[in-house]
Each structure stands twice: as C-alpha cells, then as structure tokens.
Coordinates of C-alpha atoms in Angstrom, one line a residue:
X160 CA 0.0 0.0 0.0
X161 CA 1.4 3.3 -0.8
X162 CA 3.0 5.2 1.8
X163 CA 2.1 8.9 0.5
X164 CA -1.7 9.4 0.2
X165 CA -2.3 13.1 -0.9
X166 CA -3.4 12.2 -4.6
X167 CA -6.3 9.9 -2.9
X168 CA -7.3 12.6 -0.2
X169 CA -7.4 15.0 -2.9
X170 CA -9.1 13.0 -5.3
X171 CA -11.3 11.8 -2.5
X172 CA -12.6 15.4 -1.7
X173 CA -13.1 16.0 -5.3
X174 CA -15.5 13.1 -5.2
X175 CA -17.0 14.5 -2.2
X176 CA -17.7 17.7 -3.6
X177 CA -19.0 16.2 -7.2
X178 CA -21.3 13.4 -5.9
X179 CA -21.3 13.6 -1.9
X180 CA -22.7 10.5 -0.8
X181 CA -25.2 9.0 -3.1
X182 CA -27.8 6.7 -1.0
X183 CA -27.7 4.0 -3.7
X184 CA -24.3 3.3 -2.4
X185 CA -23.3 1.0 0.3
X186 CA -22.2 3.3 3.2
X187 CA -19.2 2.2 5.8
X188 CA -20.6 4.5 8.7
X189 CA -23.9 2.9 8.2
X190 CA -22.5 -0.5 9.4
X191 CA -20.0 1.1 12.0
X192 CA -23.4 2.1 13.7
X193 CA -25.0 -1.4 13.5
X194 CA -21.7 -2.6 15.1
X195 CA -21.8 -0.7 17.5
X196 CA -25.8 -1.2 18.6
X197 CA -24.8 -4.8 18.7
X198 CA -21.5 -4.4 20.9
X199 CA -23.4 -2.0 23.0
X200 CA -25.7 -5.0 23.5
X201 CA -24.1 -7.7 24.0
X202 CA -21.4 -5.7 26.7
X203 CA -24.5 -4.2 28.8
X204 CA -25.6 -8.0 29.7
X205 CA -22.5 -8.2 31.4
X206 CA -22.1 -4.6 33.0
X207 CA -24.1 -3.5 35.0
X208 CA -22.5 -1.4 37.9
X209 CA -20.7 2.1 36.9
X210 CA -17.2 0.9 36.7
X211 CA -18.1 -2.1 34.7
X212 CA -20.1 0.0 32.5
X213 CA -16.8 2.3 32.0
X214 CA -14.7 -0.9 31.2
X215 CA -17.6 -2.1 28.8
X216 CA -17.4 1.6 27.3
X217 CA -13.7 1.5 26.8
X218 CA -14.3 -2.2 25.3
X219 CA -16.3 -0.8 22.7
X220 CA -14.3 2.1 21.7
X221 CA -11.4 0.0 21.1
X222 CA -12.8 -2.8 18.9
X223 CA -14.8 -0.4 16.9
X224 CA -12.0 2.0 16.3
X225 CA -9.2 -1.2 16.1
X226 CA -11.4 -3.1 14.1
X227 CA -12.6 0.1 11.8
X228 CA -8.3 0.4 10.9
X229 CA -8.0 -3.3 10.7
X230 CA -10.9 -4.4 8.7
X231 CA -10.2 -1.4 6.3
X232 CA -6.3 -2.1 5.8
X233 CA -7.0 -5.7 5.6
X234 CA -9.7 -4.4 2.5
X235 CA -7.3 -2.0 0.8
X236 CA -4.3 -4.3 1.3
X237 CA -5.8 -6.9 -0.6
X238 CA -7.0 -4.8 -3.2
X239 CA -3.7 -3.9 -4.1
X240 CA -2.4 -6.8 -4.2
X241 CA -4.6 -7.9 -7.0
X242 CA -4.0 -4.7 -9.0
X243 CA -2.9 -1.0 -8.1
X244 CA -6.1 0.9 -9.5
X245 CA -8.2 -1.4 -7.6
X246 CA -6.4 -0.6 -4.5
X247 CA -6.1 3.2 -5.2
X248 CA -9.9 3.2 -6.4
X249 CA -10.9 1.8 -3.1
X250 CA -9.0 3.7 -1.0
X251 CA -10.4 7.0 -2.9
X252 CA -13.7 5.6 -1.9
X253 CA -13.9 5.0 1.2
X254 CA -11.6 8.6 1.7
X255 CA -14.7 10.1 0.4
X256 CA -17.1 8.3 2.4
X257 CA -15.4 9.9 5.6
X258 CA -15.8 13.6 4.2
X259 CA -19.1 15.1 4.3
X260 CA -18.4 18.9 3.0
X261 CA -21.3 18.1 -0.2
X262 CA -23.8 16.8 2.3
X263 CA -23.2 19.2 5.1
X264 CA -23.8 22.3 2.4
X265 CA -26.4 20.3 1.0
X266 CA -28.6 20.3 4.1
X267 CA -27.4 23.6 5.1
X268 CA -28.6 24.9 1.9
X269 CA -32.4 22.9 2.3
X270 CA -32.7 25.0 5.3
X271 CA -31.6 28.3 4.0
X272 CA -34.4 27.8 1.1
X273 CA -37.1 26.9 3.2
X274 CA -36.7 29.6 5.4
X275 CA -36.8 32.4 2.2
X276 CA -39.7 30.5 1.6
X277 CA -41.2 31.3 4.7
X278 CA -41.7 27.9 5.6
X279 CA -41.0 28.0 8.9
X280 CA -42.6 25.0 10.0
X281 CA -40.5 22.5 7.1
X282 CA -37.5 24.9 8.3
X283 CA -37.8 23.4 11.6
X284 CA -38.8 19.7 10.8
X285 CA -35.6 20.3 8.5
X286 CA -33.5 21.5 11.1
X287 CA -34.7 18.9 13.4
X288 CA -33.3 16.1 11.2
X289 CA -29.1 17.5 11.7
X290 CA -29.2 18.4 15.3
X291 CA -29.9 17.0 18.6
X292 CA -32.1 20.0 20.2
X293 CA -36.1 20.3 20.4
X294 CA -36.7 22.2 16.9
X295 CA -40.6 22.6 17.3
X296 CA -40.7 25.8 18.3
X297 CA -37.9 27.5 17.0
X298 CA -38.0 31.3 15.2
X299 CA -36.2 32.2 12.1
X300 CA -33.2 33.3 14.1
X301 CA -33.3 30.2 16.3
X302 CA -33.5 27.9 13.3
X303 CA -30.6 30.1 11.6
X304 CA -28.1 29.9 14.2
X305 CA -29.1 26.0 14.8
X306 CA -27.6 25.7 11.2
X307 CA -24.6 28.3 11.5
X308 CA -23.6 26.1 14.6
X309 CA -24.0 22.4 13.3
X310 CA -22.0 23.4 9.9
X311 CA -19.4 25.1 11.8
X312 CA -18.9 22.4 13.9
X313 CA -18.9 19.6 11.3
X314 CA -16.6 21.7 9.4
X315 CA -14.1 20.2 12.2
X316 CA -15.8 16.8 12.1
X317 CA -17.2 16.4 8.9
X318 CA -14.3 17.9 7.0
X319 CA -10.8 18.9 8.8
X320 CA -10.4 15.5 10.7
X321 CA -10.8 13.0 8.6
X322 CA -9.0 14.7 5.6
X323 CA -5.9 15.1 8.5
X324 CA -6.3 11.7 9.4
X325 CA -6.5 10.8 5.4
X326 CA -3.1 12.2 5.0
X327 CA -1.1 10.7 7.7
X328 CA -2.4 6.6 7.6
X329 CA -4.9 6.6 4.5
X330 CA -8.5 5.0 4.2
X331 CA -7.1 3.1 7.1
X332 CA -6.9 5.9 9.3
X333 CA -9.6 8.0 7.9
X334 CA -12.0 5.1 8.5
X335 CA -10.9 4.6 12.4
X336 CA -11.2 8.5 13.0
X337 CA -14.7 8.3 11.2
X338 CA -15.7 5.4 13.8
X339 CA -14.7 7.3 16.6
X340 CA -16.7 10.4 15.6
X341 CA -19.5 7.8 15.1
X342 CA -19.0 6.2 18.6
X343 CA -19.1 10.0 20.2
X344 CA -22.3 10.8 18.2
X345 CA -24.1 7.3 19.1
X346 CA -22.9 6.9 22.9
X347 CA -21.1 10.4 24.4
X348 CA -24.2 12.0 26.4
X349 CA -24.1 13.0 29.4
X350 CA -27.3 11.5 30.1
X351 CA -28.2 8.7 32.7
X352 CA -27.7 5.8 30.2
X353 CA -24.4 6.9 28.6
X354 CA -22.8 8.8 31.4
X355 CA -20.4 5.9 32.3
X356 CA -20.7 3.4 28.8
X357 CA -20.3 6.3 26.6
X358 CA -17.5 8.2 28.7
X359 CA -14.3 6.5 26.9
X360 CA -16.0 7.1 23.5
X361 CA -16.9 11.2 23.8
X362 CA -13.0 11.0 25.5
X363 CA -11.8 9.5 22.8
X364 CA -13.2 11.8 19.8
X365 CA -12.4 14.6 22.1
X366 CA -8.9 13.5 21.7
X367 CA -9.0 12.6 18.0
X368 CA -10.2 16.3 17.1
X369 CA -7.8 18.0 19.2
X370 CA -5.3 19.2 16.8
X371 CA -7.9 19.4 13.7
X372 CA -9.8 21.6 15.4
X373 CA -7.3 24.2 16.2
X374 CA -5.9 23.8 12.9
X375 CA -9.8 24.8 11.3
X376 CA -9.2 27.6 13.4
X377 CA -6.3 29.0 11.5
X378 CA -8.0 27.8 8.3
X379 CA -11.1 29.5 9.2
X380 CA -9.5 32.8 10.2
X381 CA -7.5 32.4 6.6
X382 CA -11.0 31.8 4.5
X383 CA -12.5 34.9 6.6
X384 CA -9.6 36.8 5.2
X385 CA -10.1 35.9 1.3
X386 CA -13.8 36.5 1.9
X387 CA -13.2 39.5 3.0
X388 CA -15.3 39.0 6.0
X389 CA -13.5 39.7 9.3
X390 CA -10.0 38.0 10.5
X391 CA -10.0 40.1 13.3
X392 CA -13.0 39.1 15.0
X393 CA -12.9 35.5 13.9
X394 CA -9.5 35.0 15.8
X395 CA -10.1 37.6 18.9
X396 CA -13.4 35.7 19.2
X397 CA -11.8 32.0 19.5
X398 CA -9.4 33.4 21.9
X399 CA -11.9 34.8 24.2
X400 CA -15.0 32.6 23.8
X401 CA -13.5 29.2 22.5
X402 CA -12.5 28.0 26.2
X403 CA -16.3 28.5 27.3
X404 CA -17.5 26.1 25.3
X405 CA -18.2 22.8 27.0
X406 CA -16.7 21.5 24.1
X407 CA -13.1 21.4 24.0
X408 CA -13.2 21.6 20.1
X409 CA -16.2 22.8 18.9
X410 CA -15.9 26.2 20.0
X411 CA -13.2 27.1 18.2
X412 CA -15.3 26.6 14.7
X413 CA -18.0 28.3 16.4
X414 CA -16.8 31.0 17.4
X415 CA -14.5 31.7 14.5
X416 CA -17.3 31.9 12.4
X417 CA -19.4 34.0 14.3
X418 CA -16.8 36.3 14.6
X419 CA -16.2 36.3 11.0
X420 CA -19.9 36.4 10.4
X421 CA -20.3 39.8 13.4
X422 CA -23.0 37.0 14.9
X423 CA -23.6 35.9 18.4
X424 CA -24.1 32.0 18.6
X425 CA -24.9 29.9 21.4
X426 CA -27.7 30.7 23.9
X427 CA -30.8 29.1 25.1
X428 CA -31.6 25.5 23.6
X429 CA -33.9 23.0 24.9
X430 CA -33.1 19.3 24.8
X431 CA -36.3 17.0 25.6
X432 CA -38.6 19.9 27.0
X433 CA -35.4 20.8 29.4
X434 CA -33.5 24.1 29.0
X435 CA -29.7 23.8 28.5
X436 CA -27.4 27.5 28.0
X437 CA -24.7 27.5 26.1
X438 CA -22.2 30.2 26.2
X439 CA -22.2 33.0 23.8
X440 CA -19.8 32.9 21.0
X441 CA -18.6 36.0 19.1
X442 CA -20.6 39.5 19.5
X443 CA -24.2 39.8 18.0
X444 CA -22.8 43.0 15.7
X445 CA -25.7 41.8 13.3
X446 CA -29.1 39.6 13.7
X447 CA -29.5 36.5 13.0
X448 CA -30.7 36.1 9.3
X449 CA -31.0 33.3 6.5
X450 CA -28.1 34.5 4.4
X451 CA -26.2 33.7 7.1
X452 CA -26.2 29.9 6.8
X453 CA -24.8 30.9 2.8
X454 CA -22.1 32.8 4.5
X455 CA -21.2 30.0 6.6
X456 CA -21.3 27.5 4.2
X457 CA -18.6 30.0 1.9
X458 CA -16.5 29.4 4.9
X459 CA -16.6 25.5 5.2
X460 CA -15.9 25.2 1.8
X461 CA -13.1 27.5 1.3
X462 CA -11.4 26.4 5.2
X463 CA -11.9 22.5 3.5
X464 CA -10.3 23.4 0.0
X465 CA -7.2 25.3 2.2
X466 CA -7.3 22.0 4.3
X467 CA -6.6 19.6 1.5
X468 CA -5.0 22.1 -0.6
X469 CA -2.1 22.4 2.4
X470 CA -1.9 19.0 3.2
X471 CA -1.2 18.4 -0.4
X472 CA 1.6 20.9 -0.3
X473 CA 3.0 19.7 3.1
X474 CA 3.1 16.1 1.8
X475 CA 5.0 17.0 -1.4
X476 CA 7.8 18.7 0.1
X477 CA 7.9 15.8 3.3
X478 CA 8.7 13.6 0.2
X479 CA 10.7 16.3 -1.6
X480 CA 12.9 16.8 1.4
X481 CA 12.7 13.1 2.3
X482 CA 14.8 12.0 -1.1
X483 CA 17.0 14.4 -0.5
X484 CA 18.2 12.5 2.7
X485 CA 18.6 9.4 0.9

C-alpha cells in the first residue's frame, strides 16, 4: 500500500464535492453504527455497575476504532495486491465516504431555502433532522443559528479531521477516525444511560479532534480573510470565547465563524422539554438572518479546499525533502 496518500485525499474530496454521498451506495458508517448497537448489547448484559459500564465503554471504543483500521487495511491491502487501480480506487472511496463537505452544504442549503420561503414550520422539521435540540418551536433566528452552529462544527468533524487523518495513515486511518466520531455521536451523552458506557467514547473523539480543530481555526480565520469578511474578529473571538464552550473543540469553529460572520451563537436550547445554555460565542454586531447559513457555508468550503490544498503541499515537500536524505 502506498506510503504517501495526498493524490487519494485529494481525489477523494473531489469526489465528495462532485457526488457527496449518493444513497444507492453502500455506506461504511452505516454499518459502524450497527456494530456498535450490537457491541453495546451484547457488553451491557455483562455490566451493569458504573465501573463495569466504564470498562464495557472503553471495550467498545477500542474494537470499533481497532477493528474500523483493521478491517479497512485488511480491504485495501488486498486490493492492491490484486492490482494497483483497484487498491487506489478503493482507497479514494472509502476517503470520500469519511468527508461530508457536499452533504453538510447540502442540508445547510435545504434549510436556507425553506426559510426564504417562509416555511418555517418545514425549516424546523428540516433543522430537526441534523441536530440533537427540540426544533418545534424555533423562530427564524433560532432555526438560523441551529444551522450556522452544526455546519461550523462539522466543518471540524465532517471535513478537517478526517482529511488530517487521510493524510497521515490513509483510508485506514480516515476510516478509524470516522468510527470514533461515530462512537461519540451514538454513545457520548451525558445523560443517565451513557454517562459511564459512553464516557471512553466522547474522551476519545475529544482527543482525535484536538489538533484538527485548532488547525480549522487557523484555516477559518484564513478563509475569513479571502472572503473578505472579518480576520479580526474571527480569531479575537476563538481566543476569548472558544475556552467557554463545553466542548473542547467545537468552540473554536464556532466562534470563529461568528466572529467572521459579526453574529452571536450559542444561547438558550432546549433538549427533551429541558432548557440547557450554552455560552455566547462572538458578539451579536448583526441579527441573525438566513443569508447567514450561505455565508457560513462560503467558509466550510473555502477552510476545506485550504485543508486539502495544504496538506497536499505539506506532503509533497515531506517527500521532496525526504529523497534528499537518501
């Protein structure tokens, strides 16, 4: 398997952007989440007390993110081994199927339309389907800044992370990052039932986004630059709101858009009928409107293209430099 994988990320995101994720294809994160429904399963017979459901958590994580490298090197080695464009076709493949830039603009955009429409009701039902808050009776702003938030911080998830990943280990890697993000999604609430089986998992994709997300930072901050938005604002707001955030990841997206956009994010949300503040991001300069889910989306795309775009140029002159030495 080849050790340098820029032409597959890049051709990967290309993919992404032409075609996204059709829904007549077979889709890997589709089964990680079976997997994991059954592993949850099958370990909560046997844990029941709260440290036993923190081993039975860490259990989980492992084999899901082990067995997500392992399954998918095992795939992509093989493939090569019966011819190269097999292999590298493969491996641009499942890339792709960890990058979600199309789909996340793509949704974004569904909401942005309805809401022009004024169809606020669809808008909500809409919003309701990409984020984890009670949408019912959301306002125009409320609806707007649910969608400003979740692209942002899928621009980390979605986008950053698993092209970072991509570049260092391949579909190999790219795939284990994706089930870790998968994991976090599925099991890391702090609710009654995941607070101890879902603690390893929401640790673990904490720790996997750690340096994408500060890198999106810098991209962000860059793309708020060429769009002539605001640098300024985008990186004095990470500095002083980012570290509120519960999150220790996702409010560095957040807030640099909203600081690019002059927007205040965060707020009231409600999750099952019970309130739940988050802390303000950025400064409310400007209300919250439907163009600025189009503004936001300008900025995922442009911080993803810098993303791949700079990992290209990093690996070429890792390799440049590399011959050199020997």
């Amino acid at each position: 398997m080849p050790g340098n994988y820029s032409i597959y990320v890049l051709a990967a995101y290309l993919i992404d952007l032409a075609v996204g994720d059709p829904r007549w294809l077979p889709h890997p994160v589709v089964l990680i989440g079976k997997t994991i429904e059954k592993l949850e399963c099958l370990t909560r017979r046997f844990a029941k007390s709260p440290f036993s459901l923190q081993a039975a958590g860490v259990l989980t994580a492992a084999l899901i993110a082990g067995g997500s490298w392992l399954t998918t090197f095992l795939l992509v080695s093989w493939c090569f081994k019966l011819n190269f464009w097999a292999g590298s076709f493969l491996s641009v493949w499942l890339i792709s199927t960890t990058i979600a830039a199309k789909g996340l603009a793509g949704a974004a955009g569904e909401i942005f339309a309805l809401l022009k429409a004024g169809d606020l009701p669809a808008a909500r039902a809409k919003v309701g389907m990409i984020v984890g808050r009670d949408t019912g009776e959301m306002d125009m702003g409320s609806v707007t800044r649910a969608t400003v938030e979740t692209v942002a911080e899928n621009i980390v998830d979605g986008i950053v992370s698993p092209v970072f990943y991509a570049f260092i280990g391949g579909a190999p890697l790219a795939m284990a990052y994706r089930a870790v993000n998968t994991l976090d999604s599925m099991l890391g609430y702090k609710n009654e039932r995941y607070i101890n089986f879902g603690m390893a998992s929401a640790r673990l994709d904490d720790l996997a986004n750690y340096i994408p997300a500060r890198i999106t930072g810098i991209l962000l901050v860059t793309a708020a630059f060429l769009l002539r938005m605001n640098p300024q604002r985008a990186l004095a707001a990470i500095l002083r709101d980012a570290p509120a955030h519960p999150s220790p990841n996702s409010g560095i997206p957040e807030s640099a858009v909203a600081g690019a956009l002059g927007i205040r994010l965060g707020g009231l949300n409600y999750y099952g009928g019970r309130a739940s503040f988050r802390p303000y991001m950025g400064e409310d300069r400007f209300s919250l409107e439907p163009a600025h889910i189009v503004h936001t989306v300008k900025l995922m795309y442009l911080a993803s293209g810098l993303a791949v775009t700079a990992g290209t140029i990093i690996s070429a002159l890792v390799i440049y430099f590399t011959s050199l030495l020997i």
